Coordinates of C-alpha atoms and ligand atoms in Angstrom, one line a residue:
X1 CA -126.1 108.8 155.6
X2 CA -126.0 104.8 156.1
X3 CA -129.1 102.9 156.2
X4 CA -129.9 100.0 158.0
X5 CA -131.5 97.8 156.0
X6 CA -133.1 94.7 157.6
X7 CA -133.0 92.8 153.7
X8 CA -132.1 89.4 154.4
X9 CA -130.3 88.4 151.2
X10 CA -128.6 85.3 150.5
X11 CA -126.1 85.4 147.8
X12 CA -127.0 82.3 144.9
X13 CA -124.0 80.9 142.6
X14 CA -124.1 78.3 140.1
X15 CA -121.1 75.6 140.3
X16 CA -120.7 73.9 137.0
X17 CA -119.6 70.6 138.0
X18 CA -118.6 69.5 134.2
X19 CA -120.3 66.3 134.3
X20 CA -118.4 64.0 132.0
X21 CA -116.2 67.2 131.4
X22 CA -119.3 68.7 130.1
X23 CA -120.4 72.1 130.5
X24 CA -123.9 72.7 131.9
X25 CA -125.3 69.3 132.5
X26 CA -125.2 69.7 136.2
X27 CA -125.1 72.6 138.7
X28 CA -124.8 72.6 142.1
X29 CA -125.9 76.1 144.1
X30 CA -124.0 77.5 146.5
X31 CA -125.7 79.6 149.4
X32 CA -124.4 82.0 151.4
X33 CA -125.7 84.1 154.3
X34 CA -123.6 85.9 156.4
X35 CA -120.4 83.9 156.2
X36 CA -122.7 80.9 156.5
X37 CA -122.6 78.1 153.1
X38 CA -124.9 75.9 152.0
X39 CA -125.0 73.8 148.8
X40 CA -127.9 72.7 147.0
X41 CA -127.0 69.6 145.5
X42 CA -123.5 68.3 145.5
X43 CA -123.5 66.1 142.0
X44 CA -122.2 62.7 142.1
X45 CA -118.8 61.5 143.1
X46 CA -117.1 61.5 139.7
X47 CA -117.7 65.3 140.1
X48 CA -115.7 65.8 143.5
X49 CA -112.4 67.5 142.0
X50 CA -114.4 70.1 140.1
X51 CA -116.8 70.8 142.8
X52 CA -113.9 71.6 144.8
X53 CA -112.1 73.8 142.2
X54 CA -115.3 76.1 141.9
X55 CA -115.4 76.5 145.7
X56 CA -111.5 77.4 145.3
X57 CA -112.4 80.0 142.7
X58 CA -114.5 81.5 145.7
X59 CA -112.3 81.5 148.0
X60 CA -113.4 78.4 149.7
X61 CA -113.1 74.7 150.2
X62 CA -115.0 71.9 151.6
X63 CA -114.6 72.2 155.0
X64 CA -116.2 75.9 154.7
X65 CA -119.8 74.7 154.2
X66 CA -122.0 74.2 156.5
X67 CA -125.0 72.3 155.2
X68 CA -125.4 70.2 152.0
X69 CA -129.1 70.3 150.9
X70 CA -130.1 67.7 148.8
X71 CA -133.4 67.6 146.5
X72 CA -133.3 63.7 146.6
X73 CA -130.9 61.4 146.5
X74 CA -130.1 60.3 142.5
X75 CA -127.0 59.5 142.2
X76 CA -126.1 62.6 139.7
X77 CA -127.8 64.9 142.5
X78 CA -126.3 63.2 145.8
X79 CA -123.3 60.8 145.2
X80 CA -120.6 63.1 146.6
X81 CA -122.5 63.4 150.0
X82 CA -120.6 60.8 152.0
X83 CA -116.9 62.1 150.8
X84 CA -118.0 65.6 151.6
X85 CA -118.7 64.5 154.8
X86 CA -115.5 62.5 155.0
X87 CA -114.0 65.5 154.3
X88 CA -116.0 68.1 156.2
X89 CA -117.0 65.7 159.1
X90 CA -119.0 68.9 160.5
X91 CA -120.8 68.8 157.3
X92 CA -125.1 68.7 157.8
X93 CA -126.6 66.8 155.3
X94 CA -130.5 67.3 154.4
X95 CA -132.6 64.6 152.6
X96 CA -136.2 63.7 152.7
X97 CA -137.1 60.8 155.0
X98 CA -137.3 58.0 152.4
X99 CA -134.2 58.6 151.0
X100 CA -132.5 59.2 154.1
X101 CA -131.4 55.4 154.8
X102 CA -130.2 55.0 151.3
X103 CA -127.7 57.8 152.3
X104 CA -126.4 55.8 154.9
X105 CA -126.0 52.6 153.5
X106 CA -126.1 53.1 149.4
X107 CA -125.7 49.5 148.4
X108 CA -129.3 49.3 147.0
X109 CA -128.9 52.9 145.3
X110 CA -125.4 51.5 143.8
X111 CA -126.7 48.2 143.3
X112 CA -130.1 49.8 140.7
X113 CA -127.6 52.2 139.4
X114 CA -125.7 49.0 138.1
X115 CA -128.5 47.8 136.5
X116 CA -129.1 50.8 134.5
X117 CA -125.9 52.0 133.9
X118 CA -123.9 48.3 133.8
X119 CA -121.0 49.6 132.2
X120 CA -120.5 53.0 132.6
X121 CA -121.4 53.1 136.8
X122 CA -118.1 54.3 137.7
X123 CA -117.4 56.4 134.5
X124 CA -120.6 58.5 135.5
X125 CA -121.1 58.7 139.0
X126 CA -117.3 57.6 140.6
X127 CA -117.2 56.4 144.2
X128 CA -120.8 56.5 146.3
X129 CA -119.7 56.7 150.1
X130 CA -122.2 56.3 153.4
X131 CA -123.5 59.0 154.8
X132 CA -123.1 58.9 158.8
X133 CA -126.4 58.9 160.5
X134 CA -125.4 61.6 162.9
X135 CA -124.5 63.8 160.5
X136 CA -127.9 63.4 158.6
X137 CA -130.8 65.7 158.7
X138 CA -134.1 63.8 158.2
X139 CA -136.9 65.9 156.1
X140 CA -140.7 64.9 155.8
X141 CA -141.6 69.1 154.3
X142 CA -143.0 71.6 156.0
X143 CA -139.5 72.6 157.6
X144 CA -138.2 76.1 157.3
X145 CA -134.1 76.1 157.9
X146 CA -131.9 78.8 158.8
X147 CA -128.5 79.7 157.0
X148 CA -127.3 83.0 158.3
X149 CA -129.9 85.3 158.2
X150 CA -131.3 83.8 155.1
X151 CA -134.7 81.2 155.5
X152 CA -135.4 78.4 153.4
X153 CA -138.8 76.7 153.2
X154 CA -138.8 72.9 152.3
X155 CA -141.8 71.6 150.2
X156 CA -142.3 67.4 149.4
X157 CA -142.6 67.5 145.6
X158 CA -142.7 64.0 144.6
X159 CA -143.3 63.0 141.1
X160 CA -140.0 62.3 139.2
X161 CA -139.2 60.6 142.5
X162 CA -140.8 59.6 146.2
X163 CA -137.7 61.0 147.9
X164 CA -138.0 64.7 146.6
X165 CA -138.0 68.0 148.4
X166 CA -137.8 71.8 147.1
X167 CA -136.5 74.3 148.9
X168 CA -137.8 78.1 148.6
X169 CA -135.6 81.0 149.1
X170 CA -138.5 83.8 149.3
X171 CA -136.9 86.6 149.9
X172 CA -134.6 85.9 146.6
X173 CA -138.0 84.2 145.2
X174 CA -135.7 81.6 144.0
X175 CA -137.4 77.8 144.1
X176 CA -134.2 75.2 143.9
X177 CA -136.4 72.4 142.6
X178 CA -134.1 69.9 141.4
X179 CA -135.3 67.5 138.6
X180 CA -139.1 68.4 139.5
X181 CA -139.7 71.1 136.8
X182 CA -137.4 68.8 134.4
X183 CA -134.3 69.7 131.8
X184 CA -133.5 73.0 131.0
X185 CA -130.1 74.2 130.4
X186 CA -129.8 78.4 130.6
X187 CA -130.0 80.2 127.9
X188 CA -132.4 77.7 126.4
X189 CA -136.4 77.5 126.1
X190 CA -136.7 73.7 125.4
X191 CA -137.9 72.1 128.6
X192 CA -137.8 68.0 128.7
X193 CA -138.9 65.8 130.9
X194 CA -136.8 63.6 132.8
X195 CA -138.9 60.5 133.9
X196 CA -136.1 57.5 134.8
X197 CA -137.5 54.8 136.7
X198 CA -138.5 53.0 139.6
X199 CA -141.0 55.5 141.0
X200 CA -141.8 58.6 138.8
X201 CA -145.8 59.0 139.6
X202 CA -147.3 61.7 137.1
X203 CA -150.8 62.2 139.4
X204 CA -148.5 62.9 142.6
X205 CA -146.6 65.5 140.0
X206 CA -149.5 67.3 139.6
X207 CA -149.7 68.7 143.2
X208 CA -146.0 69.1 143.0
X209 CA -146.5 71.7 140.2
X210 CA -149.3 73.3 142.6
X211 CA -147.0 73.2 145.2
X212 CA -144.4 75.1 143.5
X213 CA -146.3 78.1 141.5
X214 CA -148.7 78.6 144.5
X215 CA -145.8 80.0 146.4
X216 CA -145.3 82.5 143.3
X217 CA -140.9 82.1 142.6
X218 CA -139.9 84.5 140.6
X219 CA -136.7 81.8 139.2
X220 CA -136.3 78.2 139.3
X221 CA -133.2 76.9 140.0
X222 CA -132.5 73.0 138.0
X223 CA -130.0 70.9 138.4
X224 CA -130.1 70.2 134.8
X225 CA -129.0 73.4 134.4
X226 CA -129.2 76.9 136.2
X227 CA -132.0 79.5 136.4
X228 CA -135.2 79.6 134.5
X229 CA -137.3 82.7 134.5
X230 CA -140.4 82.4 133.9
X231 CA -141.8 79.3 136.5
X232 CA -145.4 79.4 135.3
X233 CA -144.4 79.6 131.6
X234 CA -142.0 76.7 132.3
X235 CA -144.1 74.7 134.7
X236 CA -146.9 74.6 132.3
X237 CA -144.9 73.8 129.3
X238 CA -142.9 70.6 131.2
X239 CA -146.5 69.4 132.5
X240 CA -147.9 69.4 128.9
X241 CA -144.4 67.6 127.7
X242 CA -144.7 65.3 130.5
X243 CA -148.2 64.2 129.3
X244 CA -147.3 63.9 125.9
X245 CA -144.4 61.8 126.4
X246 CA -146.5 59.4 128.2
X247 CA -148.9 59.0 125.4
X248 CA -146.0 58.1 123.1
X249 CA -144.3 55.9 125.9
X250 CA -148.2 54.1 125.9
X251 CA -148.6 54.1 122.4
X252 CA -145.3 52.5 121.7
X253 CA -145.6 50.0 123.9
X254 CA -148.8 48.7 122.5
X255 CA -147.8 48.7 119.2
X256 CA -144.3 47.0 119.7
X257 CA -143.2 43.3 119.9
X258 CA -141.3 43.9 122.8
X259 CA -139.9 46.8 124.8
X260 CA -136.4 47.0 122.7
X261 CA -138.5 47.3 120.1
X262 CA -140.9 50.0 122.2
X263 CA -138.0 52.2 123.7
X264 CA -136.3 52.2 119.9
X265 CA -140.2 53.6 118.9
X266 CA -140.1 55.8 121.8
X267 CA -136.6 57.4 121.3
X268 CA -137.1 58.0 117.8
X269 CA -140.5 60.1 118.3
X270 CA -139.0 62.1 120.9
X271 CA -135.8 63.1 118.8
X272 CA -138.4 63.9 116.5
X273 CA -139.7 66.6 118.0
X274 CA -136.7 67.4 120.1
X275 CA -135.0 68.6 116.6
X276 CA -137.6 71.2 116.1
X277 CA -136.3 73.1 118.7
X278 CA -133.1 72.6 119.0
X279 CA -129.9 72.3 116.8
X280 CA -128.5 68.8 116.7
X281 CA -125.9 69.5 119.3
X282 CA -127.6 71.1 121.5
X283 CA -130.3 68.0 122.0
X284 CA -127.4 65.5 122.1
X285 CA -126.5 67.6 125.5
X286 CA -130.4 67.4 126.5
X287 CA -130.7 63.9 125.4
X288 CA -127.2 63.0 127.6
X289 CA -128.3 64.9 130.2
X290 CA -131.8 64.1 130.7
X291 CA -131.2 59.9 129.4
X292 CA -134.1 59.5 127.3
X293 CA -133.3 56.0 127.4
X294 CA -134.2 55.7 131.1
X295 CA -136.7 58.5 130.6
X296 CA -138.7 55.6 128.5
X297 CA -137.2 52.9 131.2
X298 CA -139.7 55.1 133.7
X299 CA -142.8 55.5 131.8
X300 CA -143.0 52.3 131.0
X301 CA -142.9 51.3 134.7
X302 CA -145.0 53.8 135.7
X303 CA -147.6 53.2 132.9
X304 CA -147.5 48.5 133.6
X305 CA -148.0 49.7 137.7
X306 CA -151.1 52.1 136.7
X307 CA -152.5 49.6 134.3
X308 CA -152.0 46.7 137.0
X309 CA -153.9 48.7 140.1
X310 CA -156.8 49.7 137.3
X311 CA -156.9 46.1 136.6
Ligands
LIG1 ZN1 -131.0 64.6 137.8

């Protein structure tokens, strides 16, 4: 005897998109309900060719997805959007409201990139194209969307930055939450934080966190890299990290000359403890994947714009 059964399931996959030709450093999710696709997260546009080839390896290409959902719009989460879109003109993009206009017109996102990255831009991230403003879809939280049969609820979770969302798949109880919960490649405990400036906030964070275990996910889903199983285990772990970190950011600002000086204090205490969990290849990947350069670039930001409204 068939059943009818009124399970709305949405199937999950992880594309690799072999950043830099390496394995696991950033995954886009690809959605599907009822012949309907979705991708969490296209990578940037260095990553274009592989993202395709993974879609060929299921039997589809770019012009089969429907919606690209983006957690915010970093140039290692987001810079493929506009060539998808050149490509699948049909193609829905959704970003949070303050990131939206850098979608259309990414010269400032380029432009910041360059100044971190002043050598490497194109190496890393390949072309950035504009997004269309028609074929954007602006997102404050709060919204629930539709793929198939499937429903995703989107949550603001600032923190690591102002333009961040989360979207929960609850009947998978799967939470795709971007770089909120931090790095964690599958298969790995180690959770690191990845803090790169201009507008981490670690108080805003705090109700992100909330945000994400009150609705109870079973998996979260990282960019940086795949599932992890256990969210309150992990969300608790990445918090105290987070904190931690930011002490040593503090501490070796105050007791450097100057902030070479600081990030070289910084670095060195996080490897530190970085090789107690993890074998020295394994936290080059974390380190390359995470930049714990930038991640000291952000604290130290953070910490100089705290100090200055205290003062
Ligand atoms: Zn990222």
């Amino acid at each position: 005897m068939l059943r009818y059964t009124a399970a709305l399931m949405t199937a999950i996959r992880t594309l690799d998109n072999l950043w830099m030709g390496r394995p696991r450093s950033i995954a886009a999710a690809l959605l599907e309900s009822e012949g309907h696709h979705a991708i969490v997260d296209s990578g940037p546009g260095s990553t274009l060719e592989a993202l395709r080839k993974q879609l060929q390896a299921r039997g589809l290409s770019v012009g089969d997805l429907d919606a690209l959902l983006l957690t915010h719009i970093h140039l290692d989460h987001a810079g493929a959007s506009g060539a998808l879109v050149r490509e699948n003109p049909r193609l829905a993009v959704y970003v949070h409201k303050n990131g939206a206009p850098h979608m259309a017109d990414p010269s400032k996102l380029v432009a910041s990139a360059l100044r971190l990255w002043p050598n490497e831009l194109q190496q890393l991230f390949g072309e950035t194209l504009p997004v269309p403003p028609e074929n954007l879809r602006i997102l404050e939280g709060g919204e629930t969307l539709t793929l198939g049969s499937s429903k995703l609820e989107v949550v603001y979770t600032p923190g690591h930055a102002s333009h961040h969302v989360s979207y929960f798949d609850h009947e998978e109880s799967v939470a795709f939450v971007g770089d909120t919960a931090g790095v964690r490649i599958e298969g790995h405990s180690y959770v690191m934080p990845a803090t790169p400036p201009p507008d981490i906030d670690l108080e805003i964070w705090e109700n992100s966190f909330t945000a994400i275990l009150e609705r109870k996910p079973a998996r979260l889903f990282l960019t940086h890299f795949g599932f992890s199983g256990n969210p309150v285990e992990h969300v608790l772990l990445f918090r105290e990290r987070l904190h931690k970190w930011a002490a040593v950011a503090e501490k070796s600002i105050r007791s450097a000359s100057d902030d070479s000086a600081a990030m070289a204090t910084f670095m060195a205490a996080t490897r530190a403890e970085i090789a107690e969990y993890l074998p020295a290849d394994e936290m080059e990947h974390y380190v390359f994947n995470a930049g714990l350069n930038l991640s000291f670039l952000g604290l130290a930001r953070y910490l100089r714009k705290r100090a200055a409204a205290a003062s």
